[in-house]
Amino acid sequence: MIWKLFFVVYTLFYLLAIPWKIKTYESGKVHATGRIKLEEAASISFHVFGCLALFSLAFEVTVFEPLVWTVWLSIGIVWTCSPLVLKSPKLEVLEGKIPNKGHLFGVYLIGCLIVLPLYWAAYACSSLVT
């Protein structure tokens, strides 16, 4: 039951985020560079695909082979950990808005916790589980 709830919440969140982001960019309220827009579009696309792992667990169906989820999870872990060692356009903007490193790390940690159910679902669907 919890996986169905996660699936609905995450799917609605990401599908509503897409038109909201587009409208925000078109209105000029947010001045984002092309690199930030690309990073956000890639992130949303990647995580929308991850919602299929939640769907698999929620409705007990196989959407993709376990190898797909192993690869997706590997990319997701690298993607999530990369801001700890590499600079990203969005992280550079956040550093300007949140100069306190402790607060910035807290924001980053909250973001990691938010995507944790997606990663857990991908792990459960992957070939890493025997």
PDB file of C-alpha atoms in Angstrom:
ATOM      1  CA  MET A   1       0.000   0.000   0.000  1.00  0.00           C
ATOM      2  CA  ILE A   2       2.825   2.403   0.850  1.00  0.00           C
ATOM      3  CA  TRP A   3       4.341   1.928  -2.617  1.00  0.00           C
ATOM      4  CA  LYS A   4       1.052   2.941  -4.236  1.00  0.00           C
ATOM      5  CA  LEU A   5       1.035   6.091  -2.132  1.00  0.00           C
ATOM      6  CA  PHE A   6       4.655   6.837  -3.045  1.00  0.00           C
ATOM      7  CA  PHE A   7       3.866   6.217  -6.712  1.00  0.00           C
ATOM      8  CA  VAL A   8       0.906   8.611  -6.720  1.00  0.00           C
ATOM      9  CA  VAL A   9       2.700  11.329  -4.736  1.00  0.00           C
ATOM     10  CA  TYR A  10       5.915  11.213  -6.765  1.00  0.00           C
ATOM     11  CA  THR A  11       4.160  10.974 -10.122  1.00  0.00           C
ATOM     12  CA  LEU A  12       1.936  13.939  -9.313  1.00  0.00           C
ATOM     13  CA  PHE A  13       4.871  15.906  -7.957  1.00  0.00           C
ATOM     14  CA  TYR A  14       7.034  15.396 -11.027  1.00  0.00           C
ATOM     15  CA  LEU A  15       4.256  15.741 -13.584  1.00  0.00           C
ATOM     16  CA  LEU A  16       3.060  18.968 -11.964  1.00  0.00           C
ATOM     17  CA  ALA A  17       6.626  20.238 -11.685  1.00  0.00           C
ATOM     18  CA  ILE A  18       7.128  20.149 -15.451  1.00  0.00           C
ATOM     19  CA  PRO A  19       4.426  22.666 -16.465  1.00  0.00           C
ATOM     20  CA  TRP A  20       5.167  24.767 -13.369  1.00  0.00           C
ATOM     21  CA  LYS A  21       8.856  25.018 -14.301  1.00  0.00           C
ATOM     22  CA  ILE A  22       8.018  25.883 -17.911  1.00  0.00           C
ATOM     23  CA  LYS A  23       5.547  28.564 -16.820  1.00  0.00           C
ATOM     24  CA  THR A  24       8.042  29.986 -14.318  1.00  0.00           C
ATOM     25  CA  TYR A  25      10.740  30.241 -16.976  1.00  0.00           C
ATOM     26  CA  GLU A  26       8.372  31.789 -19.522  1.00  0.00           C
ATOM     27  CA  SER A  27       7.080  34.369 -17.037  1.00  0.00           C
ATOM     28  CA  GLY A  28      10.598  35.597 -16.341  1.00  0.00           C
ATOM     29  CA  LYS A  29      10.192  35.235 -12.569  1.00  0.00           C
ATOM     30  CA  VAL A  30      13.257  33.015 -12.472  1.00  0.00           C
ATOM     31  CA  HIS A  31      16.359  33.933 -14.400  1.00  0.00           C
ATOM     32  CA  ALA A  32      18.047  30.595 -15.032  1.00  0.00           C
ATOM     33  CA  THR A  33      20.838  29.929 -17.471  1.00  0.00           C
ATOM     34  CA  GLY A  34      20.514  27.315 -20.164  1.00  0.00           C
ATOM     35  CA  ARG A  35      22.788  25.035 -18.136  1.00  0.00           C
ATOM     36  CA  ILE A  36      20.471  25.204 -15.128  1.00  0.00           C
ATOM     37  CA  LYS A  37      17.426  24.526 -17.296  1.00  0.00           C
ATOM     38  CA  LEU A  38      19.202  21.546 -18.857  1.00  0.00           C
ATOM     39  CA  GLU A  39      20.199  20.218 -15.438  1.00  0.00           C
ATOM     40  CA  GLU A  40      16.639  20.550 -14.120  1.00  0.00           C
ATOM     41  CA  ALA A  41      15.100  18.968 -17.240  1.00  0.00           C
ATOM     42  CA  ALA A  42      17.520  16.046 -17.034  1.00  0.00           C
ATOM     43  CA  SER A  43      16.808  15.600 -13.331  1.00  0.00           C
ATOM     44  CA  ILE A  44      13.043  15.639 -13.767  1.00  0.00           C
ATOM     45  CA  SER A  45      13.213  13.240 -16.735  1.00  0.00           C
ATOM     46  CA  PHE A  46      15.509  10.888 -14.843  1.00  0.00           C
ATOM     47  CA  HIS A  47      13.285  10.825 -11.776  1.00  0.00           C
ATOM     48  CA  VAL A  48      10.046  10.483 -13.763  1.00  0.00           C
ATOM     49  CA  PHE A  49      11.584   7.346 -15.271  1.00  0.00           C
ATOM     50  CA  GLY A  50      12.358   6.224 -11.712  1.00  0.00           C
ATOM     51  CA  CYS A  51       8.649   6.464 -10.907  1.00  0.00           C
ATOM     52  CA  LEU A  52       8.261   3.331 -13.027  1.00  0.00           C
ATOM     53  CA  ALA A  53      10.154   1.422 -10.324  1.00  0.00           C
ATOM     54  CA  LEU A  54       7.581   2.643  -7.811  1.00  0.00           C
ATOM     55  CA  PHE A  55       4.865   1.517 -10.229  1.00  0.00           C
ATOM     56  CA  SER A  56       6.497  -1.927 -10.425  1.00  0.00           C
ATOM     57  CA  LEU A  57       6.465  -2.326  -6.657  1.00  0.00           C
ATOM     58  CA  ALA A  58       3.039  -0.783  -6.148  1.00  0.00           C
ATOM     59  CA  PHE A  59       1.258  -2.957  -8.681  1.00  0.00           C
ATOM     60  CA  GLU A  60       3.590  -5.982  -8.603  1.00  0.00           C
ATOM     61  CA  VAL A  61       4.396  -5.903 -12.309  1.00  0.00           C
ATOM     62  CA  THR A  62       7.696  -6.008 -14.134  1.00  0.00           C
ATOM     63  CA  VAL A  63       8.114  -2.859 -16.181  1.00  0.00           C
ATOM     64  CA  PHE A  64      11.779  -3.383 -17.091  1.00  0.00           C
ATOM     65  CA  GLU A  65      14.350  -6.095 -16.592  1.00  0.00           C
ATOM     66  CA  PRO A  66      16.314  -5.917 -13.326  1.00  0.00           C
ATOM     67  CA  LEU A  67      19.457  -4.862 -15.206  1.00  0.00           C
ATOM     68  CA  VAL A  68      17.732  -1.616 -16.262  1.00  0.00           C
ATOM     69  CA  TRP A  69      17.073  -0.745 -12.622  1.00  0.00           C
ATOM     70  CA  THR A  70      20.617  -1.684 -11.618  1.00  0.00           C
ATOM     71  CA  VAL A  71      21.982   0.730 -14.227  1.00  0.00           C
ATOM     72  CA  TRP A  72      19.420   3.419 -13.302  1.00  0.00           C
ATOM     73  CA  LEU A  73      20.272   3.099  -9.612  1.00  0.00           C
ATOM     74  CA  SER A  74      24.011   3.267 -10.321  1.00  0.00           C
ATOM     75  CA  ILE A  75      23.555   6.439 -12.364  1.00  0.00           C
ATOM     76  CA  GLY A  76      21.281   7.861  -9.666  1.00  0.00           C
ATOM     77  CA  ILE A  77      23.801   7.278  -6.898  1.00  0.00           C
ATOM     78  CA  VAL A  78      26.607   8.867  -8.913  1.00  0.00           C
ATOM     79  CA  TRP A  79      24.306  11.760  -9.860  1.00  0.00           C
ATOM     80  CA  THR A  80      23.239  12.300  -6.254  1.00  0.00           C
ATOM     81  CA  CYS A  81      26.772  12.150  -4.863  1.00  0.00           C
ATOM     82  CA  SER A  82      28.444  14.178  -7.616  1.00  0.00           C
ATOM     83  CA  PRO A  83      27.597  17.609  -6.109  1.00  0.00           C
ATOM     84  CA  LEU A  84      29.722  16.649  -3.112  1.00  0.00           C
ATOM     85  CA  VAL A  85      32.844  16.715  -5.307  1.00  0.00           C
ATOM     86  CA  LEU A  86      31.810  18.530  -8.506  1.00  0.00           C
ATOM     87  CA  LYS A  87      30.155  21.869  -9.130  1.00  0.00           C
ATOM     88  CA  SER A  88      26.821  21.996 -10.888  1.00  0.00           C
ATOM     89  CA  PRO A  89      25.138  25.133 -12.234  1.00  0.00           C
ATOM     90  CA  LYS A  90      22.224  24.788  -9.836  1.00  0.00           C
ATOM     91  CA  LEU A  91      24.509  24.196  -6.866  1.00  0.00           C
ATOM     92  CA  GLU A  92      26.464  27.344  -7.720  1.00  0.00           C
ATOM     93  CA  VAL A  93      23.219  29.356  -7.592  1.00  0.00           C
ATOM     94  CA  LEU A  94      22.265  27.738  -4.275  1.00  0.00           C
ATOM     95  CA  GLU A  95      25.686  28.584  -2.839  1.00  0.00           C
ATOM     96  CA  GLY A  96      24.988  32.228  -3.655  1.00  0.00           C
ATOM     97  CA  LYS A  97      21.608  32.111  -1.924  1.00  0.00           C
ATOM     98  CA  ILE A  98      22.696  29.970   1.034  1.00  0.00           C
ATOM     99  CA  PRO A  99      26.236  31.039   1.980  1.00  0.00           C
ATOM    100  CA  ASN A 100      26.286  28.968   5.187  1.00  0.00           C
ATOM    101  CA  LYS A 101      27.851  25.593   4.264  1.00  0.00           C
ATOM    102  CA  GLY A 102      25.957  23.804   7.032  1.00  0.00           C
ATOM    103  CA  HIS A 103      22.600  25.063   5.804  1.00  0.00           C
ATOM    104  CA  LEU A 104      23.544  24.247   2.206  1.00  0.00           C
ATOM    105  CA  PHE A 105      24.457  20.703   3.225  1.00  0.00           C
ATOM    106  CA  GLY A 106      21.117  20.457   5.067  1.00  0.00           C
ATOM    107  CA  VAL A 107      19.226  21.474   1.917  1.00  0.00           C
ATOM    108  CA  TYR A 108      21.233  18.934  -0.077  1.00  0.00           C
ATOM    109  CA  LEU A 109      20.530  16.219   2.515  1.00  0.00           C
ATOM    110  CA  ILE A 110      16.780  16.939   2.446  1.00  0.00           C
ATOM    111  CA  GLY A 111      16.871  16.598  -1.343  1.00  0.00           C
ATOM    112  CA  CYS A 112      18.607  13.231  -1.001  1.00  0.00           C
ATOM    113  CA  LEU A 113      16.008  12.027   1.501  1.00  0.00           C
ATOM    114  CA  ILE A 114      13.183  13.090  -0.811  1.00  0.00           C
ATOM    115  CA  VAL A 115      14.428  10.861  -3.644  1.00  0.00           C
ATOM    116  CA  LEU A 116      15.292   7.946  -1.347  1.00  0.00           C
ATOM    117  CA  PRO A 117      12.010   6.034  -1.967  1.00  0.00           C
ATOM    118  CA  LEU A 118      12.663   6.180  -5.727  1.00  0.00           C
ATOM    119  CA  TYR A 119      16.121   4.746  -5.229  1.00  0.00           C
ATOM    120  CA  TRP A 120      14.849   2.122  -2.817  1.00  0.00           C
ATOM    121  CA  ALA A 121      12.206   1.037  -5.353  1.00  0.00           C
ATOM    122  CA  ALA A 122      14.855   0.813  -8.079  1.00  0.00           C
ATOM    123  CA  TYR A 123      17.016  -1.254  -5.725  1.00  0.00           C
ATOM    124  CA  ALA A 124      14.096  -3.591  -4.997  1.00  0.00           C
ATOM    125  CA  CYS A 125      13.494  -4.022  -8.752  1.00  0.00           C
ATOM    126  CA  SER A 126      17.185  -4.386  -9.606  1.00  0.00           C
ATOM    127  CA  SER A 127      19.370  -7.421 -10.085  1.00  0.00           C
ATOM    128  CA  LEU A 128      21.136  -6.473  -6.839  1.00  0.00           C
ATOM    129  CA  VAL A 129      18.372  -8.185  -4.867  1.00  0.00           C
ATOM    130  CA  THR A 130      18.533 -11.968  -4.919  1.00  0.00           C
TER     131      THR A 130
END
